Short mmCIF file of C-alpha atoms and ligand atoms in Angstrom, two decimals:
data_model
loop_
_atom_site.label_atom_id
_atom_site.label_comp_id
_atom_site.label_asym_id
_atom_site.label_seq_id
_atom_site.Cartn_x
_atom_site.Cartn_y
_atom_site.Cartn_z
CA MET B 1 51.91 61.02 62.76
CA SER B 2 48.52 61.66 64.40
CA ASP B 3 46.56 64.86 63.94
CA GLY B 4 46.84 65.50 67.65
CA LYS B 5 50.65 65.44 67.49
CA LYS B 6 50.65 67.69 64.42
CA GLY B 7 48.47 70.20 66.25
CA GLY B 8 50.83 69.98 69.24
CA THR B 9 53.86 70.72 67.09
CA ALA B 10 52.18 73.63 65.33
CA ALA B 11 51.02 75.08 68.64
CA ALA B 12 54.52 74.70 70.14
CA ILE B 13 56.09 76.45 67.16
CA GLU B 14 53.56 79.26 67.35
CA ARG B 15 54.35 79.86 71.03
CA LEU B 16 58.10 79.59 70.34
CA ARG B 17 57.77 82.28 67.70
CA GLU B 18 56.04 84.53 70.23
CA LEU B 19 58.77 83.98 72.80
CA ASP B 20 61.49 84.48 70.20
CA ARG B 21 59.87 87.72 69.04
CA GLU B 22 59.96 89.06 72.59
CA ILE B 23 63.62 88.07 72.94
CA GLN B 24 64.50 89.85 69.70
CA LEU B 25 62.53 92.96 70.68
CA LEU B 26 64.42 93.08 73.98
CA ARG B 27 67.76 92.60 72.20
CA ARG B 28 67.05 95.30 69.62
CA SER B 29 65.97 97.67 72.38
CA ALA B 30 69.29 96.99 74.07
CA ALA B 31 70.99 97.63 70.71
CA LEU B 32 69.46 101.10 70.58
CA LEU B 33 70.70 101.86 74.09
CA ASN B 34 74.15 100.61 73.07
CA TRP B 35 74.12 102.77 69.94
CA ASP B 36 73.12 105.78 72.01
CA GLN B 37 75.84 105.06 74.57
CA GLU B 38 78.53 105.04 71.87
CA THR B 39 77.29 108.06 69.90
CA LYS B 40 75.17 110.54 71.87
CA MET B 41 74.95 109.74 75.57
CA PRO B 42 76.48 112.27 77.96
CA LYS B 43 79.25 110.76 80.10
CA GLY B 44 77.12 111.05 83.22
CA GLY B 45 74.59 108.54 81.90
CA ILE B 46 76.87 105.53 82.17
CA ALA B 47 75.85 104.08 85.56
CA GLU B 48 72.12 103.98 84.86
CA ARG B 49 72.73 102.91 81.27
CA SER B 50 74.70 99.88 82.47
CA GLU B 51 71.78 98.99 84.74
CA GLN B 52 69.27 99.41 81.92
CA LEU B 53 71.31 97.17 79.63
CA ALA B 54 71.84 94.54 82.32
CA LEU B 55 68.08 94.42 82.96
CA LEU B 56 67.25 93.94 79.27
CA GLU B 57 69.97 91.31 78.93
CA GLY B 58 68.58 89.50 81.99
CA LEU B 59 65.04 89.58 80.62
CA SER B 60 65.99 88.15 77.24
CA HIS B 61 68.25 85.50 78.83
CA GLU B 62 65.43 84.50 81.19
CA ARG B 63 63.12 83.86 78.26
CA LEU B 64 65.75 82.02 76.24
CA ALA B 65 66.82 79.69 79.06
CA SER B 66 63.32 79.19 80.50
CA ALA B 67 61.75 75.85 81.34
CA GLU B 68 58.90 76.75 78.98
CA MET B 69 61.38 77.19 76.11
CA GLY B 70 62.88 73.76 76.86
CA GLU B 71 59.47 72.08 76.97
CA LEU B 72 58.30 73.75 73.77
CA LEU B 73 61.46 72.79 71.89
CA GLU B 74 60.96 69.23 73.08
CA ALA B 75 57.32 69.28 71.96
CA ALA B 76 58.28 70.69 68.55
CA GLY B 77 60.36 67.59 67.87
CA SER B 78 63.86 66.89 66.66
CA THR B 79 65.30 69.25 64.04
CA GLU B 80 69.00 68.60 64.27
CA ALA B 81 69.65 68.87 60.55
CA ARG B 82 68.22 71.26 57.98
CA PRO B 83 65.88 70.74 56.22
CA ALA B 84 65.40 67.14 57.35
CA GLY B 85 63.56 67.97 60.53
CA GLY B 86 60.39 66.23 61.63
CA GLU B 87 58.55 65.35 58.44
CA GLU B 88 55.70 67.70 59.17
CA LEU B 89 58.01 70.75 59.42
CA SER B 90 58.38 73.27 56.64
CA PRO B 91 62.03 74.21 55.92
CA ARG B 92 61.23 77.63 57.41
CA ASP B 93 60.11 76.07 60.70
CA GLY B 94 63.03 73.65 60.57
CA ASP B 95 65.57 76.47 60.26
CA PHE B 96 63.88 78.42 63.01
CA LEU B 97 63.87 75.50 65.44
CA ARG B 98 67.45 74.49 64.67
CA VAL B 99 68.85 77.97 65.37
CA LEU B 100 66.66 78.55 68.42
CA ARG B 101 67.58 75.14 69.83
CA ARG B 102 71.26 75.89 69.34
CA GLU B 103 70.96 79.15 71.27
CA TYR B 104 68.85 77.52 73.96
CA GLU B 105 71.42 74.76 74.46
CA ARG B 106 74.32 77.20 74.68
CA ALA B 107 72.34 79.29 77.15
CA THR B 108 71.43 76.34 79.38
CA LYS B 109 74.60 74.26 79.20
CA ILE B 110 76.72 77.00 80.78
CA PRO B 111 75.85 77.20 84.50
CA THR B 112 74.59 80.59 85.72
CA ARG B 113 77.44 80.65 88.25
CA LEU B 114 79.97 80.40 85.41
CA VAL B 115 78.23 83.12 83.36
CA ARG B 116 78.42 85.47 86.37
CA GLU B 117 82.03 84.54 87.09
CA ILE B 118 83.01 85.26 83.48
CA ALA B 119 81.16 88.60 83.49
CA ALA B 120 82.89 89.67 86.71
CA ALA B 121 86.33 88.51 85.51
CA VAL B 122 85.88 90.34 82.18
CA SER B 123 84.87 93.56 83.84
CA THR B 124 88.00 93.54 86.06
CA ALA B 125 90.30 92.27 83.31
CA GLN B 126 89.27 95.02 80.89
CA ALA B 127 90.10 97.77 83.35
CA VAL B 128 93.45 96.10 84.18
CA TRP B 129 94.20 95.63 80.47
CA VAL B 130 93.72 99.36 79.73
CA ASP B 131 96.35 100.24 82.36
CA ALA B 132 98.63 97.32 81.47
CA ARG B 133 98.72 98.37 77.84
CA SER B 134 99.38 102.04 78.56
CA SER B 135 102.16 101.19 81.03
CA ASP B 136 103.48 98.23 78.98
CA ASP B 137 103.09 95.89 81.95
CA PHE B 138 102.09 92.36 80.93
CA GLN B 139 102.82 91.02 84.42
CA SER B 140 99.87 92.91 85.89
CA PHE B 141 97.51 91.53 83.22
CA ALA B 142 98.82 87.94 83.34
CA PRO B 143 96.80 86.68 86.35
CA HIS B 144 93.60 88.02 84.78
CA MET B 145 94.41 86.44 81.44
CA ASP B 146 95.09 83.21 83.28
CA LYS B 147 91.73 83.36 85.00
CA LEU B 148 89.88 84.10 81.75
CA LEU B 149 91.67 81.21 80.05
CA LYS B 150 90.61 78.80 82.82
CA LEU B 151 87.03 80.08 82.69
CA ASN B 152 86.98 79.66 78.91
CA ILE B 153 88.21 76.08 79.27
CA GLU B 154 85.50 75.44 81.84
CA LYS B 155 82.94 76.93 79.46
CA ALA B 156 84.17 74.75 76.59
CA GLU B 157 83.90 71.64 78.76
CA ALA B 158 80.33 72.60 79.74
CA ILE B 159 79.33 73.12 76.10
CA GLY B 160 81.05 69.95 74.96
CA TYR B 161 82.96 69.13 71.76
CA GLU B 162 83.78 66.17 69.56
CA LYS B 163 87.51 66.39 68.92
CA GLN B 164 89.30 69.46 70.19
CA ILE B 165 88.43 71.73 73.08
CA TYR B 166 89.01 74.81 70.88
CA ASP B 167 86.10 73.63 68.69
CA ALA B 168 83.64 74.51 71.45
CA LEU B 169 84.99 78.07 71.69
CA LEU B 170 85.16 78.57 67.92
CA ASP B 171 81.58 77.35 67.58
CA GLU B 172 80.27 80.35 69.48
CA TYR B 173 81.40 82.72 66.72
CA GLU B 174 81.52 80.41 63.69
CA PRO B 175 78.95 77.62 64.08
CA SER B 176 80.18 74.17 63.02
CA MET B 177 83.70 75.34 62.11
CA THR B 178 86.37 72.94 63.41
CA THR B 179 89.91 73.50 64.58
CA GLU B 180 91.02 70.77 62.19
CA ARG B 181 89.65 72.50 59.07
CA LEU B 182 90.81 75.90 60.26
CA GLY B 183 94.32 74.56 60.81
CA GLU B 184 94.42 73.24 57.24
CA VAL B 185 93.27 76.41 55.49
CA PHE B 186 95.28 78.73 57.73
CA GLY B 187 98.35 76.56 57.14
CA GLU B 188 97.91 76.88 53.39
CA LEU B 189 97.37 80.63 53.66
CA GLU B 190 100.45 81.13 55.84
CA LYS B 191 102.63 79.15 53.44
CA ALA B 192 101.54 81.34 50.53
CA LEU B 193 101.51 84.71 52.29
CA VAL B 194 104.84 84.75 54.15
CA PRO B 195 107.08 84.61 51.05
CA PHE B 196 104.69 86.76 48.99
CA VAL B 197 104.80 89.58 51.54
CA GLN B 198 108.60 89.41 51.47
CA GLU B 199 108.62 89.53 47.68
CA LEU B 200 106.55 92.73 47.70
CA VAL B 201 108.56 94.35 50.49
CA ASP B 202 111.70 93.71 48.45
CA ARG B 203 110.22 95.84 45.66
CA GLY B 204 111.00 98.88 47.77
CA GLU B 205 109.25 101.91 49.22
CA VAL B 206 105.96 103.30 48.01
CA GLU B 207 105.17 107.01 47.81
CA ASP B 208 102.18 107.70 50.07
CA SER B 209 102.98 110.95 51.91
CA PHE B 210 99.96 112.65 50.26
CA LEU B 211 97.69 110.42 52.37
CA ARG B 212 98.81 112.30 55.48
CA GLN B 213 97.67 115.79 54.47
CA ALA B 214 94.81 117.54 56.29
CA PHE B 215 91.57 116.37 54.66
CA PRO B 216 88.66 118.48 56.00
CA GLN B 217 86.11 116.37 57.84
CA ALA B 218 83.16 117.79 55.89
CA GLY B 219 84.68 116.51 52.64
CA GLN B 220 85.44 113.12 54.16
CA GLU B 221 81.88 112.72 55.35
CA ALA B 222 80.37 113.85 52.06
CA PHE B 223 82.54 111.42 50.09
CA CYS B 224 81.72 108.54 52.47
CA ARG B 225 78.01 109.23 52.03
CA HIS B 226 78.46 109.36 48.25
CA ILE B 227 80.09 105.92 48.19
CA LEU B 228 77.62 104.42 50.66
CA SER B 229 74.71 105.61 48.51
CA ASP B 230 76.29 104.11 45.40
CA MET B 231 76.73 100.81 47.30
CA GLY B 232 73.00 100.78 47.96
CA TYR B 233 73.12 101.69 51.64
CA ASP B 234 69.59 102.99 52.24
CA PHE B 235 69.67 106.15 54.36
CA SER B 236 65.90 105.89 54.90
CA ARG B 237 66.64 102.66 56.80
CA GLY B 238 69.95 103.66 58.36
CA ARG B 239 72.21 106.42 59.66
CA LEU B 240 75.88 107.32 59.61
CA ASP B 241 77.20 108.77 62.87
CA VAL B 242 80.51 109.24 64.67
CA SER B 243 81.90 107.02 67.46
CA ALA B 244 85.33 106.27 68.93
CA HIS B 245 85.38 102.81 67.30
CA PRO B 246 83.39 102.23 64.09
CA PHE B 247 80.57 99.68 64.30
CA THR B 248 77.33 98.49 62.68
CA ILE B 249 74.24 97.86 64.74
CA SER B 250 70.75 96.60 63.87
CA VAL B 251 68.06 98.33 65.85
CA GLY B 252 65.52 96.60 63.59
CA GLY B 253 65.26 94.98 60.18
CA ASN B 254 64.62 98.44 58.73
CA ASP B 255 66.94 100.39 61.02
CA VAL B 256 70.57 99.40 60.47
CA ARG B 257 73.03 102.05 61.63
CA ILE B 258 76.73 102.50 61.06
CA THR B 259 79.35 104.74 62.62
CA THR B 260 82.75 105.96 61.57
CA HIS B 261 85.61 107.98 62.97
CA TYR B 262 87.16 110.96 61.15
CA ARG B 263 90.83 111.80 61.46
CA GLU B 264 91.89 114.88 59.51
CA SER B 265 95.38 113.64 58.75
CA ASN B 266 94.18 110.19 57.73
CA LEU B 267 91.66 109.95 54.91
CA MET B 268 91.90 106.16 54.76
CA SER B 269 90.55 105.58 58.25
CA ALA B 270 87.04 107.02 57.77
CA LEU B 271 86.81 106.07 54.11
CA PHE B 272 87.64 102.37 54.34
CA GLY B 273 86.04 102.13 57.78
CA SER B 274 82.76 103.40 56.32
CA ILE B 275 82.90 101.06 53.36
CA HIS B 276 83.67 98.16 55.73
CA GLU B 277 80.76 98.95 58.05
CA GLY B 278 78.60 99.64 55.00
CA GLY B 279 79.31 96.05 53.92
CA HIS B 280 78.12 94.74 57.28
CA ALA B 281 75.04 96.97 57.09
CA LEU B 282 74.08 95.85 53.57
CA PHE B 283 74.04 92.29 54.91
CA GLU B 284 71.60 93.19 57.68
CA MET B 285 69.50 95.40 55.36
CA GLY B 286 69.30 92.59 52.81
CA ILE B 287 67.78 90.00 55.14
CA ALA B 288 64.34 88.89 53.95
CA GLU B 289 61.37 90.57 55.60
CA GLU B 290 60.05 87.20 56.83
CA HIS B 291 63.08 86.89 59.14
CA HIS B 292 62.78 90.37 60.68
CA THR B 293 62.34 90.35 64.48
CA SER B 294 63.21 86.66 64.57
CA ILE B 295 66.28 84.71 65.59
CA LEU B 296 66.97 84.21 61.87
CA GLY B 297 67.03 87.97 61.30
CA GLU B 298 70.77 88.56 61.53
CA GLY B 299 73.86 87.49 59.58
CA THR B 300 74.70 83.82 60.08
CA SER B 301 78.16 84.12 61.66
CA LEU B 302 80.96 86.57 62.28
CA GLY B 303 83.04 85.02 59.51
CA ILE B 304 80.28 85.31 56.90
CA HIS B 305 79.61 88.85 58.11
CA GLU B 306 83.29 89.74 57.71
CA SER B 307 83.23 88.25 54.22
CA GLN B 308 80.74 90.94 53.23
CA SER B 309 82.50 93.86 54.90
CA ARG B 310 85.92 92.81 53.61
CA THR B 311 84.66 92.21 50.09
CA TRP B 312 83.37 95.79 50.00
CA GLU B 313 86.38 97.29 51.75
CA ASN B 314 89.17 95.42 49.98
CA MET B 315 88.08 93.40 46.96
CA ILE B 316 85.89 96.25 45.67
CA GLY B 317 86.94 99.37 47.61
CA ARG B 318 90.70 98.98 47.08
CA SER B 319 90.45 97.65 43.53
CA ILE B 320 91.82 99.22 40.36
CA PRO B 321 88.40 99.66 38.63
CA PHE B 322 86.91 101.24 41.76
CA TRP B 323 89.50 104.00 41.76
CA ARG B 324 89.45 104.46 38.01
CA ARG B 325 85.83 105.41 38.62
CA TYR B 326 86.09 107.22 41.95
CA PHE B 327 89.51 108.91 42.08
CA PRO B 328 88.32 111.83 39.91
CA VAL B 329 85.25 112.08 42.19
CA LEU B 330 87.44 112.06 45.32
CA ARG B 331 89.56 114.89 43.88
CA GLU B 332 86.44 117.02 43.50
CA TYR B 333 85.67 116.61 47.19
CA PHE B 334 89.17 117.84 48.12
CA PRO B 335 90.05 120.61 45.65
CA GLY B 336 93.78 121.01 45.21
CA LEU B 337 94.86 118.28 47.66
CA LEU B 338 95.42 115.43 45.22
CA ASP B 339 96.21 117.34 42.03
CA GLY B 340 99.74 116.04 41.60
CA VAL B 341 98.86 112.43 42.41
CA GLY B 342 98.42 110.02 39.52
CA LEU B 343 95.87 107.20 39.56
CA SER B 344 98.43 104.38 39.74
CA THR B 345 100.35 106.17 42.51
CA TRP B 346 97.12 106.48 44.46
CA ILE B 347 96.18 102.82 43.99
CA ARG B 348 99.64 101.69 45.01
CA ALA B 349 99.57 103.92 48.09
CA ILE B 350 96.25 102.57 49.37
CA ASN B 351 97.44 99.00 48.73
CA HIS B 352 100.92 99.46 50.19
CA VAL B 353 102.17 96.19 51.69
CA GLN B 354 104.31 96.70 54.77
CA PRO B 355 104.65 94.29 57.71
CA SER B 356 103.56 96.19 60.80
CA LEU B 357 103.01 95.43 64.46
CA ILE B 358 99.40 96.55 64.92
CA ARG B 359 96.66 94.33 63.46
CA ILE B 360 94.00 97.02 63.00
CA GLU B 361 96.43 99.12 60.95
CA ALA B 362 97.64 96.20 58.83
CA ASP B 363 97.30 96.17 55.04
CA GLU B 364 95.09 93.66 53.24
CA LEU B 365 97.91 91.20 52.57
CA THR B 366 99.55 91.02 56.00
CA TYR B 367 96.27 91.21 57.91
CA SER B 368 95.54 87.47 57.79
CA LEU B 369 98.98 86.72 59.24
CA HIS B 370 98.11 88.79 62.32
CA VAL B 371 95.01 86.67 62.72
CA ILE B 372 96.83 83.36 62.19
CA LEU B 373 99.32 84.39 64.90
CA ARG B 374 96.53 84.91 67.45
CA TYR B 375 94.72 81.72 66.42
CA GLU B 376 97.86 79.61 66.88
CA LEU B 377 98.54 81.11 70.31
CA GLU B 378 94.93 80.66 71.45
CA ARG B 379 94.91 77.04 70.42
CA ALA B 380 98.23 76.42 72.17
CA LEU B 381 96.97 78.12 75.35
CA VAL B 382 93.71 76.18 75.43
CA ASN B 383 95.55 72.91 74.80
CA GLY B 384 98.02 73.68 77.59
CA GLU B 385 100.98 73.71 75.15
CA ILE B 386 102.05 77.14 76.42
CA SER B 387 101.30 79.02 79.63
CA VAL B 388 100.13 82.61 79.99
CA ALA B 389 103.58 83.50 81.36
CA GLU B 390 105.13 82.28 78.11
CA LEU B 391 102.68 84.26 75.97
CA PRO B 392 104.73 87.45 75.33
CA GLY B 393 107.76 85.45 74.21
CA ALA B 394 105.64 83.20 72.02
CA TRP B 395 103.96 86.28 70.52
CA ASN B 396 107.25 87.92 69.62
CA GLY B 397 108.63 84.70 68.16
CA SER B 398 105.55 84.23 65.96
CA MET B 399 105.68 87.85 64.83
CA GLN B 400 109.27 87.32 63.73
CA ARG B 401 108.43 84.09 61.91
CA LEU B 402 105.27 85.37 60.17
CA LEU B 403 106.03 89.03 59.50
CA GLY B 404 109.76 89.32 59.99
CA ILE B 405 109.49 92.04 62.63
CA ARG B 406 109.62 92.05 66.43
CA PRO B 407 107.71 94.28 68.88
CA LYS B 408 109.92 96.43 71.10
CA ASN B 409 107.48 96.03 73.97
CA ASP B 410 104.31 94.16 74.96
CA ALA B 411 102.08 97.22 74.47
CA GLU B 412 102.66 96.96 70.71
CA GLY B 413 102.76 93.17 70.96
CA VAL B 414 100.69 90.80 73.05
CA LEU B 415 98.73 93.56 74.82
CA GLN B 416 97.47 95.37 71.71
CA ASP B 417 93.98 93.86 71.31
CA ILE B 418 91.10 94.04 73.78
CA HIS B 419 89.56 90.69 72.73
CA TRP B 420 91.29 88.47 75.30
CA ALA B 421 90.50 90.96 78.07
CA MET B 422 86.87 90.66 76.94
CA GLY B 423 87.15 86.92 77.49
CA ALA B 424 86.79 86.27 73.75
CA ILE B 425 88.84 83.24 72.75
CA GLY B 426 87.90 81.72 69.37
CA TYR B 427 86.82 85.08 67.94
CA PHE B 428 89.94 86.15 66.00
CA PRO B 429 89.81 83.40 63.32
CA THR B 430 86.55 84.83 61.97
CA TYR B 431 88.42 87.89 60.66
CA ALA B 432 90.58 85.80 58.34
CA LEU B 433 87.77 83.38 57.53
CA GLY B 434 85.91 86.40 56.16
CA ASN B 435 88.70 86.90 53.61
CA LEU B 436 88.49 83.27 52.48
CA TYR B 437 84.68 83.11 52.24
CA GLY B 438 84.71 86.50 50.53
CA ALA B 439 87.00 85.33 47.72
CA GLN B 440 84.90 82.20 47.17
CA PHE B 441 81.68 84.21 46.96
CA TYR B 442 83.32 86.79 44.69
CA ARG B 443 84.45 84.13 42.24
CA LYS B 444 80.88 82.86 42.02
CA MET B 445 79.58 86.41 41.56
CA GLU B 446 81.99 86.81 38.62
CA LYS B 447 80.67 83.57 37.12
CA ASP B 448 77.07 84.78 37.47
CA LEU B 449 77.43 88.45 36.52
CA GLY B 450 80.22 88.21 33.98
CA ASP B 451 82.60 91.16 33.95
CA VAL B 452 82.21 92.51 37.52
CA ASP B 453 84.90 95.14 36.89
CA SER B 454 82.74 96.72 34.20
CA PHE B 455 79.94 97.32 36.72
CA ILE B 456 82.42 98.87 39.18
CA LEU B 457 83.84 101.08 36.43
CA LYS B 458 80.35 102.43 35.76
CA GLY B 459 79.78 103.07 39.48
CA ASP B 460 77.00 100.48 39.27
CA LEU B 461 77.77 98.95 42.66
CA LYS B 462 74.09 98.23 43.25
CA THR B 463 74.21 95.31 40.81
CA LEU B 464 76.88 93.69 42.99
CA ARG B 465 74.85 94.43 46.08
CA LYS B 466 71.78 92.86 44.46
CA TRP B 467 73.69 89.66 43.73
CA MET B 468 74.93 89.50 47.32
CA ALA B 469 71.43 90.14 48.71
CA GLU B 470 69.85 87.44 46.57
CA ASN B 471 72.51 84.84 47.20
CA ILE B 472 73.77 85.59 50.71
CA HIS B 473 72.00 88.32 52.67
CA ARG B 474 68.36 87.33 52.36
CA HIS B 475 68.93 84.03 54.18
CA GLY B 476 69.84 85.74 57.47
CA SER B 477 71.04 82.99 59.78
CA SER B 478 68.79 80.26 58.35
CA ARG B 479 71.89 78.49 56.98
CA THR B 480 75.08 77.59 58.82
CA PRO B 481 78.21 79.17 57.29
CA ALA B 482 79.19 75.88 55.66
CA GLU B 483 75.68 75.32 54.27
CA LEU B 484 75.54 78.83 52.85
CA LEU B 485 78.97 78.50 51.24
CA GLU B 486 77.99 75.16 49.71
CA GLU B 487 74.63 76.48 48.52
CA VAL B 488 76.14 79.57 46.87
CA THR B 489 79.44 78.21 45.51
CA GLY B 490 79.07 74.43 45.61
CA GLU B 491 82.34 74.33 47.55
CA GLU B 492 83.58 73.85 51.06
CA LEU B 493 85.91 76.35 52.70
CA GLN B 494 89.13 76.82 50.73
CA ALA B 495 92.20 79.06 50.87
CA GLY B 496 93.00 78.76 47.14
CA PRO B 497 90.60 81.35 45.71
CA TYR B 498 91.77 84.02 48.18
CA ILE B 499 95.42 83.29 47.48
CA SER B 500 94.81 83.51 43.69
CA TYR B 501 92.93 86.77 44.12
CA LEU B 502 95.82 88.30 46.11
CA ARG B 503 98.44 87.13 43.61
CA GLU B 504 96.51 88.57 40.70
CA LYS B 505 95.73 91.88 42.39
CA TYR B 506 99.17 92.61 43.82
CA GLY B 507 100.84 91.25 40.70
CA LYS B 508 99.09 94.03 38.75
CA ILE B 509 99.61 96.79 41.31
CA TYR B 510 103.28 95.98 41.93
CA GLU B 511 103.88 95.11 38.27
CA LEU B 512 105.43 91.75 39.14
ZN1 ZN R 601 83.95 93.96 60.47
#
């Protein structure tokens, strides 16, 4: 390699880093406007806000899909695999180029006409979906769903795929995941979960009426902040606010905000919602400084992100040691409300397994089955095995098979989630993938730290957070999900560790 070429590569990378920095600054500025829209903005601001966001989105897309970006990526050389890029590249440059190239290719492979058509179809479909759900009218939503399905198929064809068309859609949310692998692990999970859920349901009712008392909001907020602080959420680099739907948003590497939603008669909602979002936020807060304001400065995929939020919410936040430590603390925040409730009654109540129709209200055990249902239907739709008209029937049939219950109407069935109206096909699997990755990471954490329960019992959650930051968070998106999993655990994706974890946990709680 000549010196001239080396200089050319270095210069190309330097300019690419400048362009990328501008893109990230535009995106984070848009993130702040989004945060404001969901938390503080007066209703009247919406029209101009939409215009502001569209402008920022246009500016960052322009840079990403520019001819200059294409030429620079070409000049920087081939970096298809990490870290085996061009020989002269450091791993850091190799990671950077690989992720930037991936985004550039996705941005340029999809024709602008198709991007606009999808945006327009989504905006109409969402409004129709809101009405269709409230009036339980799938027929009115069906033509829009049909259009979004066709546009998604067109998008997948434009992006390209090796084996199955669904791979191209999945890849947007979970890079390099394949339909084949997903089918295997979800199949294994389904086979284990369906009879296990039934076994627990057969154990009978669980006393949980005390969860539906009026818990003053001030106490809920104070307790949430207490737990978040113990987890290591840094309030000097973040905020906790209120929004209709809880979310986490990075306005910068040192400004990672979360929101929650308080309901007086439901303590669980804000509490576990905050812990969940706190898990997402710790990921973003734990990313190494060198990746801040770069394309590598966010979590690597939705599935890996969910692994962190679900580990905190369920594996830690709903565990026996967690409540041995924190139940007495919780009681202090709500004097008199939980006096007659014993620790094991509490733990059983917050881990109550009950097949239900609505995914976002599902317990830890049945949750993955809701996701598998949607994944199977999406794959069948994309492959042309079922039509949109057949969707409600297929939904109800799957619900019966997986959870043993049947929706009375489409509003509590096929119309319940907004994702399809948002044009998102291939998104749902990441929710259940998070459970699987989470259990694999947790098992490795137990190997490294020893008795993890003993740290939880002491309220020393920061030691767990430190392990996660060192092993997972700091890498940002410099590894693909599969690479990260392999690097941390030495394994590929598996269902076994998650299934064992569930059996052990529920075996104890239900005294099987
Ligand atoms: Zn989440």
